Coordinates of C-alpha atoms and ligand atoms in Angstrom, one line a residue:
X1356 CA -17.7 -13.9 7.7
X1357 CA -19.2 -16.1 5.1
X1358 CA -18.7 -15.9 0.9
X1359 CA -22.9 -14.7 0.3
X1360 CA -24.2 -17.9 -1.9
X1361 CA -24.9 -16.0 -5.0
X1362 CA -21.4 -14.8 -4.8
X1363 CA -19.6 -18.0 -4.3
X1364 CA -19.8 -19.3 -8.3
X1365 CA -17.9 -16.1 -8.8
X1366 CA -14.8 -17.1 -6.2
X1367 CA -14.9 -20.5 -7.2
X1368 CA -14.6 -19.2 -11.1
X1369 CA -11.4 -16.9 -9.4
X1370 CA -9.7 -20.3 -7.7
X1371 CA -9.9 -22.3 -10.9
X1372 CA -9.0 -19.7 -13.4
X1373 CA -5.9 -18.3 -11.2
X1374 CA -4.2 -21.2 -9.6
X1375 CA -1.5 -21.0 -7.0
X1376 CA -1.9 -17.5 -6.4
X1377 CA -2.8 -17.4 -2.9
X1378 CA -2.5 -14.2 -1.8
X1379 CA -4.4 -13.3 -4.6
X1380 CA -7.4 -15.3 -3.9
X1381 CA -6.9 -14.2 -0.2
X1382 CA -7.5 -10.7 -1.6
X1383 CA -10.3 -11.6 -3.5
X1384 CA -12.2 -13.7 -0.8
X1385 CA -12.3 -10.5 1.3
X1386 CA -14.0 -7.9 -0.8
X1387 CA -16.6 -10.5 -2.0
X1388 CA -17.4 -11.7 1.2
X1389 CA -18.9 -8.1 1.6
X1390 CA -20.7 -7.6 -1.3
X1391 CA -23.7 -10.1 -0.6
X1392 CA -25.6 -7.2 0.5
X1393 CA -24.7 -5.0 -2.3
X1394 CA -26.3 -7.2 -5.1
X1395 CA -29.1 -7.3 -3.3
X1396 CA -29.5 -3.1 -3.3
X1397 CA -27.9 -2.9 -6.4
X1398 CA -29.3 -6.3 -8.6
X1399 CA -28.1 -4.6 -11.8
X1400 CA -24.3 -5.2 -10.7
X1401 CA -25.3 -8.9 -11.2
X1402 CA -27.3 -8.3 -14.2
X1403 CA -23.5 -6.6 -15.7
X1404 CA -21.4 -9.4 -14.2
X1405 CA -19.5 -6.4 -12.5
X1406 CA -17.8 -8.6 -9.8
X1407 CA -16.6 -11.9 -12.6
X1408 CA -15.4 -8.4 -14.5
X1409 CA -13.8 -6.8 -11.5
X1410 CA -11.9 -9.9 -10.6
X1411 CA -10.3 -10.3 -14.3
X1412 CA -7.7 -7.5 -14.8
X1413 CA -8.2 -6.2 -18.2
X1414 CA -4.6 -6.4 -19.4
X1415 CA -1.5 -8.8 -17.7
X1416 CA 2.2 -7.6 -18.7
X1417 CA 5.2 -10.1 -18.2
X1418 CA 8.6 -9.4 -19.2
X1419 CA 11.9 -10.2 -19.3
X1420 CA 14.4 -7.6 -17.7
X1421 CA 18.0 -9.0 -18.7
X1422 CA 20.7 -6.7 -17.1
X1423 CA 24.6 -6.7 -16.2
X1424 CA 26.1 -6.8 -12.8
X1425 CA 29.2 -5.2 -11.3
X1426 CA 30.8 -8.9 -11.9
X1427 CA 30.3 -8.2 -15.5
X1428 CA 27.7 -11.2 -14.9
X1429 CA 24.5 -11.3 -17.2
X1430 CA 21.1 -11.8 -14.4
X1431 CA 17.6 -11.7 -15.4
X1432 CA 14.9 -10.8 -14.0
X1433 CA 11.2 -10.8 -14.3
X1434 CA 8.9 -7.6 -14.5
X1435 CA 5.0 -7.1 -14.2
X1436 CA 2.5 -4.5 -14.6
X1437 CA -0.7 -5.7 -14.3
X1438 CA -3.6 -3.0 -15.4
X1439 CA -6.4 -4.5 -13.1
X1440 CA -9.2 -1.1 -13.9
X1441 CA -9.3 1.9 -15.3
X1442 CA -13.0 2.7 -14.7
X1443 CA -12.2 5.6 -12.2
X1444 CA -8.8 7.1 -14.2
X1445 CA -5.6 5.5 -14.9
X1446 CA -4.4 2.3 -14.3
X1447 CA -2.6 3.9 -11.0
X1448 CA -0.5 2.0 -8.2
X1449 CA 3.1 1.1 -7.5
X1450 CA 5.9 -1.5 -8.4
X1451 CA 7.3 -3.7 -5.5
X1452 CA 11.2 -4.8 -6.3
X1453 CA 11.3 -7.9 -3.9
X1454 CA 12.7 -11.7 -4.2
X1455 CA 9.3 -12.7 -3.1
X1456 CA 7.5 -11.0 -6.1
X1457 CA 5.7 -13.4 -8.1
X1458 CA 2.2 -12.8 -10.2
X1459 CA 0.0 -13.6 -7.4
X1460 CA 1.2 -10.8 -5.1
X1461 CA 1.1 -8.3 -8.0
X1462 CA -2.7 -8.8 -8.7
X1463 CA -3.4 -9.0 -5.2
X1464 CA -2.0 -5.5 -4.6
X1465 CA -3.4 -4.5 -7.6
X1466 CA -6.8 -6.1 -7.4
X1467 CA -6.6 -3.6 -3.8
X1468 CA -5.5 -0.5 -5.5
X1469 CA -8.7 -0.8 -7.5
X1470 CA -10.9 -0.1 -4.1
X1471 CA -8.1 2.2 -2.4
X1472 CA -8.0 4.0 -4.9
X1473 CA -11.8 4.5 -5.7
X1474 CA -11.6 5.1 -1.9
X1475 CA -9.7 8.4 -2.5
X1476 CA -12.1 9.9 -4.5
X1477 CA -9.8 11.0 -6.8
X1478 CA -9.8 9.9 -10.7
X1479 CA -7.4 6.9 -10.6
X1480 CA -7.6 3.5 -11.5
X1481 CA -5.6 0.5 -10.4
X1482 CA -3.0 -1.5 -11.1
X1483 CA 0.5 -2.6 -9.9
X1484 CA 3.6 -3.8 -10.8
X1485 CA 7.3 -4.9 -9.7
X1486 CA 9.8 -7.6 -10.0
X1487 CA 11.3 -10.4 -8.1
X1488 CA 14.6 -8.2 -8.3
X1489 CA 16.2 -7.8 -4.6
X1490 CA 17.7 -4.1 -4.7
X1491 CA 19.7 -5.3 -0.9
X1492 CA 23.1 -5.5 -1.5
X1493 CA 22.8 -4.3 -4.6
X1494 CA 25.4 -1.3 -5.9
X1495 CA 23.9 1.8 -7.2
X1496 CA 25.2 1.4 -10.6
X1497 CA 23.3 -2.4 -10.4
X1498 CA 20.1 -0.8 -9.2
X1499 CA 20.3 2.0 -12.6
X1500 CA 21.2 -0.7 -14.5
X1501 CA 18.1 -2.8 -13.8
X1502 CA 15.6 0.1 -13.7
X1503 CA 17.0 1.2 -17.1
X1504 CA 16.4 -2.3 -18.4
X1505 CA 12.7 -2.1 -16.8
X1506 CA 12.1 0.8 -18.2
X1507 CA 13.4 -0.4 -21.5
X1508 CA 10.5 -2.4 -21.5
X1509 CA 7.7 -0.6 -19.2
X1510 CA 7.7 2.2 -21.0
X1511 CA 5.5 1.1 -24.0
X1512 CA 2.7 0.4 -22.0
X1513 CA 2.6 3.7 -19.4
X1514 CA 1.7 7.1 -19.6
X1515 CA -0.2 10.3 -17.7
X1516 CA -3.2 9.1 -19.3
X1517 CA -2.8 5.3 -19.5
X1518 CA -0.7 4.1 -16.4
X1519 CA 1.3 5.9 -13.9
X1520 CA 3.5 3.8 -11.9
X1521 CA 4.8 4.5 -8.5
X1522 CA 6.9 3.3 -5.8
X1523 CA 6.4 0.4 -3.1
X1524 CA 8.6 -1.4 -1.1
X1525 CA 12.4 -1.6 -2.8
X1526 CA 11.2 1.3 -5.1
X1527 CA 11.6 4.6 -3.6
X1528 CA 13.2 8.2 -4.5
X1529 CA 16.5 6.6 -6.0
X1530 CA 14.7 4.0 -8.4
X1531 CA 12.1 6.6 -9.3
X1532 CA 14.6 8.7 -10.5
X1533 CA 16.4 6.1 -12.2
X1534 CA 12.9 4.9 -14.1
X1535 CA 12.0 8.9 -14.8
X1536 CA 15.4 9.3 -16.7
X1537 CA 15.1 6.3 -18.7
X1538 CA 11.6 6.9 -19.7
X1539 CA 12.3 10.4 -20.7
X1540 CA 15.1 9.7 -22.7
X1541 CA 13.4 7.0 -24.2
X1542 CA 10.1 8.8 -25.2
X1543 CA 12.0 12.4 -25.9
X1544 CA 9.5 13.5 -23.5
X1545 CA 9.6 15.2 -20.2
X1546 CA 6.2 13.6 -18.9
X1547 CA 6.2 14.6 -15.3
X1548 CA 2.7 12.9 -14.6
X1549 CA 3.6 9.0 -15.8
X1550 CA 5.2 8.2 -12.3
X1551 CA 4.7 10.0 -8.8
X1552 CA 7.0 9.6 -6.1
X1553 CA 9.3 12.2 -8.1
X1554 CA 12.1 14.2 -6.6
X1555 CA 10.9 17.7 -5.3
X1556 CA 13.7 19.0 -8.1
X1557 CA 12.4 17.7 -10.8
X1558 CA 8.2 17.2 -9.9
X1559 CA 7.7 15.4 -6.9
X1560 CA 5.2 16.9 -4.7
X1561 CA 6.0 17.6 -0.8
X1562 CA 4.0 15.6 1.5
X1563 CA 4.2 12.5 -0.6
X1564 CA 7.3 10.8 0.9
X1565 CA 5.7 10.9 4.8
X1566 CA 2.0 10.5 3.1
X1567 CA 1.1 6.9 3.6
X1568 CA 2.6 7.0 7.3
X1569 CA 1.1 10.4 8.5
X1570 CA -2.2 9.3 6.3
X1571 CA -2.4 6.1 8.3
X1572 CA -1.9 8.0 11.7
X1573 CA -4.8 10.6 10.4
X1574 CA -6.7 7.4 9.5
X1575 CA -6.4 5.8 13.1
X1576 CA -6.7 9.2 15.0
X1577 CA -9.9 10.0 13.3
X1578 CA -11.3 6.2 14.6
X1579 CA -10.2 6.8 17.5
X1580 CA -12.2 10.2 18.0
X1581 CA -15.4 7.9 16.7
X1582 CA -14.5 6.5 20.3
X1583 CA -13.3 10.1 22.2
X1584 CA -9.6 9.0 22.4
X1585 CA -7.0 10.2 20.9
X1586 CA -2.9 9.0 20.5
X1587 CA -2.2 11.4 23.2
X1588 CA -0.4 9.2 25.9
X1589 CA -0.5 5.9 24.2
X1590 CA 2.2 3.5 23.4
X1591 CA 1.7 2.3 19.8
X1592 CA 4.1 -0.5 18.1
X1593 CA 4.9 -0.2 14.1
X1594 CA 6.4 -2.4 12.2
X1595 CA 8.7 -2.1 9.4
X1596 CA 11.4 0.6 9.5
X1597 CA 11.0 1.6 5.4
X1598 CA 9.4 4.9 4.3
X1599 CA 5.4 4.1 5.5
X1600 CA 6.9 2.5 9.3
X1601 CA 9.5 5.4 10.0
X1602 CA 6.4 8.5 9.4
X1603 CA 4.2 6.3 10.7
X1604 CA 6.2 7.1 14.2
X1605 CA 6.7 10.8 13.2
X1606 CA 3.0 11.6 13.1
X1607 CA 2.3 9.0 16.5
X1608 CA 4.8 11.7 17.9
X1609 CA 3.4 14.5 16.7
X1610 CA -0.2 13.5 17.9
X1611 CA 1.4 12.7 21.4
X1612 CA 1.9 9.2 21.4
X1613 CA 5.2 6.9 21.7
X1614 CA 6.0 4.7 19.8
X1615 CA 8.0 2.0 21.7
X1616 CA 9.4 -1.3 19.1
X1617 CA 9.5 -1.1 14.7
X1618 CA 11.4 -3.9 13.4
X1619 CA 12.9 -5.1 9.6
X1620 CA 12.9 -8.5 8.6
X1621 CA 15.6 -9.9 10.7
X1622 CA 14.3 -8.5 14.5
X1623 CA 12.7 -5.4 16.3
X1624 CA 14.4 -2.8 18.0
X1625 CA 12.5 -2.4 21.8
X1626 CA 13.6 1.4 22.9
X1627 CA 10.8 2.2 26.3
X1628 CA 11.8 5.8 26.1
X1629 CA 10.5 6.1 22.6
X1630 CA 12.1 5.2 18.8
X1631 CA 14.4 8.2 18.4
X1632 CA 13.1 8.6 14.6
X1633 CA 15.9 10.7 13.4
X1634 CA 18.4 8.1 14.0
X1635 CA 16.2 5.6 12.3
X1636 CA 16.0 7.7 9.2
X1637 CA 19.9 7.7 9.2
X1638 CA 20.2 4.2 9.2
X1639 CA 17.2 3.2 6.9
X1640 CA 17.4 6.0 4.4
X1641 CA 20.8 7.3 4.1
X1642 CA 23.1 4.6 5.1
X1643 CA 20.9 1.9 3.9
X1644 CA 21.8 -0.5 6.9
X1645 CA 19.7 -3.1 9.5
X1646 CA 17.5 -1.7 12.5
X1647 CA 19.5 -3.9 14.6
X1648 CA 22.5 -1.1 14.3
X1649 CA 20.0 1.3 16.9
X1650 CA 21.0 -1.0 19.6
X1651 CA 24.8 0.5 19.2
X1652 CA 23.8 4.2 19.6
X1653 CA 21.4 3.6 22.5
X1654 CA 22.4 1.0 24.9
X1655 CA 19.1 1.1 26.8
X1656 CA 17.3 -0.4 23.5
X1657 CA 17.2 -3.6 23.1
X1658 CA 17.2 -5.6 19.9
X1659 CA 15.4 -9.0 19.4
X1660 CA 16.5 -11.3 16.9
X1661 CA 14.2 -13.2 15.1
X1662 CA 11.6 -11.6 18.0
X1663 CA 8.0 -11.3 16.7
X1664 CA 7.3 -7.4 17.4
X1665 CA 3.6 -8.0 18.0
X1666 CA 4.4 -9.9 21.6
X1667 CA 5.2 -6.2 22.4
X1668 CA 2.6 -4.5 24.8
X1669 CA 0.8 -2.0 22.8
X1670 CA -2.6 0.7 22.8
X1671 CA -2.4 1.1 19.0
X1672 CA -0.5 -1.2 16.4
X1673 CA 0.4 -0.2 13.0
X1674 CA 1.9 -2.9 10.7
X1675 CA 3.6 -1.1 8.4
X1676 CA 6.2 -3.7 6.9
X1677 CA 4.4 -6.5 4.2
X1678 CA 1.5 -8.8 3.7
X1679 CA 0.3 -12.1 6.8
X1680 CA 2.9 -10.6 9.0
X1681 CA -0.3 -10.0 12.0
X1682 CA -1.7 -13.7 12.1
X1683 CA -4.7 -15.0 14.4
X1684 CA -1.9 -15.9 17.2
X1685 CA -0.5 -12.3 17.1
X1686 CA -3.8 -10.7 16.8
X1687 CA -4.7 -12.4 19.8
X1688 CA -1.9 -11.5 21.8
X1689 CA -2.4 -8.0 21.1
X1690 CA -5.7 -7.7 22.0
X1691 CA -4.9 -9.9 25.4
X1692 CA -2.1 -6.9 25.7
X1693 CA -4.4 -4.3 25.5
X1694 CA -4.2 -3.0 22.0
X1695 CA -7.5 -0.9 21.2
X1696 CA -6.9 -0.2 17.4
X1697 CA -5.2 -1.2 14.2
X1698 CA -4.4 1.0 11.6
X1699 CA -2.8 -0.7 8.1
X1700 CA 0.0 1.4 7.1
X1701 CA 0.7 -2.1 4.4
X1702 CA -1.5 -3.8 2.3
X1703 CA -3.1 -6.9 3.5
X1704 CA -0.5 -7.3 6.8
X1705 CA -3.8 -9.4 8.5
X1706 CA -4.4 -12.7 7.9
X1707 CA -8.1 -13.5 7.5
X1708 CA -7.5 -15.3 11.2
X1709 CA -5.8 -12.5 12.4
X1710 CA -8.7 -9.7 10.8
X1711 CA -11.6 -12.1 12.6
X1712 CA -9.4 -11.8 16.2
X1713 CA -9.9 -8.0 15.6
X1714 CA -13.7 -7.9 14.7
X1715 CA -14.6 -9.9 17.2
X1716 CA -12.7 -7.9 19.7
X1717 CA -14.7 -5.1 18.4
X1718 CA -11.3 -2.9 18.6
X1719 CA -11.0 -0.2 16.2
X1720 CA -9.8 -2.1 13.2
X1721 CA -8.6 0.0 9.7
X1722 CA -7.6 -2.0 7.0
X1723 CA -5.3 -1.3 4.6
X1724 CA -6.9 -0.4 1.6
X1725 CA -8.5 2.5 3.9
X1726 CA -5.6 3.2 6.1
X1727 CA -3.0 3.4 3.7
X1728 CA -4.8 5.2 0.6
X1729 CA -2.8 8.1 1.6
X1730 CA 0.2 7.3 -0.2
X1731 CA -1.6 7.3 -3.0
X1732 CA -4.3 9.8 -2.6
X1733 CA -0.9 11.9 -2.3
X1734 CA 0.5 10.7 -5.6
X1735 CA -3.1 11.7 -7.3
X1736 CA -1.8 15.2 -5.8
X1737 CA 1.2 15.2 -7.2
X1738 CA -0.8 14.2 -10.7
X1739 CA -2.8 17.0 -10.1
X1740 CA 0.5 19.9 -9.7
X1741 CA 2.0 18.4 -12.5
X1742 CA -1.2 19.0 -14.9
X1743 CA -1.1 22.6 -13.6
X1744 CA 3.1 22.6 -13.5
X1745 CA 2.3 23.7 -9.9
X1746 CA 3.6 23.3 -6.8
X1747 CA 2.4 23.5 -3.3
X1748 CA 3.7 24.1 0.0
X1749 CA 3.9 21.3 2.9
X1750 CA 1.0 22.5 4.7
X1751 CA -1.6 23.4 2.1
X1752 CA -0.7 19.2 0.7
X1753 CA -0.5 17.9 4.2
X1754 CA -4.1 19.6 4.9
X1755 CA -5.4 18.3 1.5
X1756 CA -4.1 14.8 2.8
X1757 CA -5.6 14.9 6.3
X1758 CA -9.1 16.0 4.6
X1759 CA -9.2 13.1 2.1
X1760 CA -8.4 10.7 5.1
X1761 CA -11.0 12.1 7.2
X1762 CA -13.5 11.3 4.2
X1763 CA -12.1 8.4 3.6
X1764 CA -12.8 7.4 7.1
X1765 CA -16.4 9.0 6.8
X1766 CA -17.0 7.5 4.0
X1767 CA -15.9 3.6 5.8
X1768 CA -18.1 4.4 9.0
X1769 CA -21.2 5.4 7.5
X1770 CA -21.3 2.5 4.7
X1771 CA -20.3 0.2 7.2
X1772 CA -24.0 1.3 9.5
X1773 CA -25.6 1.5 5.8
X1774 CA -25.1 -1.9 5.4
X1775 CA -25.9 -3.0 9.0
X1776 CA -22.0 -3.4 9.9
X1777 CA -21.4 -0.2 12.3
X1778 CA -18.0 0.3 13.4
X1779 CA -16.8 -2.5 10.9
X1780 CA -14.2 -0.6 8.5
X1781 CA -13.6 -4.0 6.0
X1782 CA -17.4 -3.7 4.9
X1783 CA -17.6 0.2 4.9
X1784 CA -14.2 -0.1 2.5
X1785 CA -15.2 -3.2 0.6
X1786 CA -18.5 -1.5 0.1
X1787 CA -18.2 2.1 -0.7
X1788 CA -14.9 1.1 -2.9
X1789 CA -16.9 -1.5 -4.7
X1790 CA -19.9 0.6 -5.6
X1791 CA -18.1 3.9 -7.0
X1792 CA -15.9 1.5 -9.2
X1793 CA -19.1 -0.8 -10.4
X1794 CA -21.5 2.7 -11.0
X1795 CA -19.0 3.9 -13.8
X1796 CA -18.7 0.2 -15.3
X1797 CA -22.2 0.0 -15.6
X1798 CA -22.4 3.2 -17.2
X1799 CA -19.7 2.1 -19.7
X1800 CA -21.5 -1.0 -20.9
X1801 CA -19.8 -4.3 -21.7
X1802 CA -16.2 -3.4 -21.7
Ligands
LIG2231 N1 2.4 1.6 -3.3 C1 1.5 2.5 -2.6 C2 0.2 1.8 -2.3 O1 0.2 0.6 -2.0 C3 1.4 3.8 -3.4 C4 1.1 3.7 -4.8 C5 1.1 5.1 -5.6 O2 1.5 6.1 -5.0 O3 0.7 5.0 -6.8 O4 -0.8 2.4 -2.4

């Protein structure tokens, strides 16, 4: 996997003008190392300068978010929103609250949201946004506090038609709702479409809670039919225990595998007979506490501190927890372990070593931007009920969400054999992504 030569210039122009920001240039380097072929089919994306454009988000927001803590302390944080396209739709993707949140991860998830979301086919845009606020430990009154001072400033720049932010990790149902009621009381409007990942009171759609882990599962299921296998009988590791690890399991389950080791930051949890999921939804999402408590309800599961979850044996892994957590040492151990396919429930968890251990292997490899567009593809739902002032049952969403999956996962294989890459999902998403966001900027003109 080489940088094309007429496509270098244009990653050496993304170094220079965007230093430091590694994983953004990590990002970057992997979508343009497959679109050597595509200038060559399509020589008017050169003549447009579509990838230097691509590459430079049209509009960068950095503010200040002052707020007061329990202590009666003053903190401050910093927010983004970075509005990387809007070509296909809205400027459309979530905000990440996390102490490791600096610019560079922001445009690298957004700079991926551009391609997932083109991958949805679905008329959204991308951008991203968040703050290096850490909502662990934090009271609930601290958590409103901040997302009113967020929203304070966010609001300005968002809107059903402009930007419609949505949740990632340390933003879920609590901060959304928290965000909703200080932008309508700021704006004196009740806007339902200018964030997604609403409460199902008050225009949240079903489905989209357990969308990016069921659409993952759908994603992986459907790669491995390509291969006539299916989850039935395998044992799968997922990491992460958050909203995309813990429905991740549910659907495994569902489709008849077991899923045997998820983790959080601080160890895994190893349980033979199987996660029990229930329990892990009482600890993650009501009680807000560590994996590591599992180990006290079932004394047959054993919990590794500091263990790395991907030295567990494994059929199918799903990294479902944050960026370079699978590295070219892990990759390799799960392939030497028997692991037949990847599916990326998070953005980016691969390292470049770590993707290269995977092609090579010729194992069924989904990356994220393919595997994970559910989440997404489900808030475009939810956009969708909300222009109608709809809703819809559970099954009619979940069936719309397993259908765009399956043509998202179409769409991957038969780029990837169009471009001389068959069973190669990075090219078919890098590709067909690329080329539905680059047809509408060259219809635009120079914009
Ligand atoms: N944060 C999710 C993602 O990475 C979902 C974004 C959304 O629903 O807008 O795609």
């Amino acid at each position: 996997m080489g940088i094309d030569e007429k496509v270098e210039p244009i990653y050496k122009e993304v170094l220079d003008r965007n230093p430091g920001e590694v994983e953004f240039h990590q990002a970057v380097r992997e979508v343009l190392e497959s679109l050597g072929p595509v200038l060559v089919k399509h020589p008017e994306f050169a003549d447009h300068k579509i990838i230097e454009r691509i590459c430079e988000p049209e509009r960068q927001i950095i503010f200040r978010v002052p707020w007061v803590d329990d202590k009666g302390n003053v903190q401050i944080n910093r927010g983004f929103r970075v509005e990387f396209n809007s070509a296909l739709g809205p400027y459309k993707g979530g905000m990440r609250f996390h102490p490791s949140v600096y610019l560079g991860i922001i445009k690298f998830l957004g700079f991926e949201q551009i391609f997932k979301n083109a991958l949805t086919g679905l008329p959204i845009g991308g951008g991203k946004g968040g703050s290096d606020f850490d909502p662990k430990g934090k009271s609930d009154a601290e958590v409103m506090r901040f997302c009113q001072s967020f929203m304070t400033e966010l609001y300005r720049h968002i809107g059903e038609h402009t930007d419609v932010p949505a949740g990632d990790i340390g933003v879920g149902g609590r901060e959304i709702g928290y965000l909703f009621g200080q932008y309508k009381r700021i704006t004196n409007r009740w806007e339902a479409g200018v964030l997604t990942g609403k409460g199902l009171d008050w225009g949240g759609s079903l489905v989209r809670t357990e969308a990016t882990g069921y659409g993952a599962t759908f994603f992986v299921d459907e790669m491995l039919k390509v291969r006539n296998d299916s989850f039935e009988g395998k044992t799968c590791v997922v990491s992460g225990s958050g909203n995309v690890s813990i429905y991740t399991m549910e659907k495994i389950a569902q489709l008849g595998g077991k899923t045997v080791a998820c983790s959080d930051s601080n160890g895994y949890i190893y349980d033979e007979k199987g996660i029990d999921i229930e329990l892990v939804k009482q600890i993650k999402e009501i009680e807000r506490r560590r994996i590591k408590v599992y180990a006290n309800t079932y004394k047959h599961a054993k919990y590794i501190s500091g263990g790395n979850i991907w030295e567990v044996p494994c059929q199918v892994a799903m990294p479902s927890a944050t960026q370079n957590e699978i590295n070219g040492k892990d990759a390799k151990e799960l392939v030497k372990n028997g692991c037949i396919a990847v599916g990326e429930g998070a953005n980016m968890p691969t390292t470049p070593e770590g993707v290269k251990v995977f092609l090579d292997a010729n194992i069924a490899y989904g990356p994220g931007k393919a595997a994970n567009a559910g989440g997404v593809a489900t808030s475009a739902l939810e956009m969708q009920q909300n222009a109608c002032r709809d809703s819809w049952t559970f099954d009619y969403t979940e069936k719309r969400l397993q259908d765009i999956m399956r043509n998202i996962h179409s769409t991957c294989y038969e780029t990837a054999e169009e471009y001389g890459a068959p069973g190669n999902y990075v090219t078919g998403a890098n590709v067909a992504g690329f080329i539905k966001v680059a047809n509408a900027m060259v219809a635009f003109g120079v914009i």
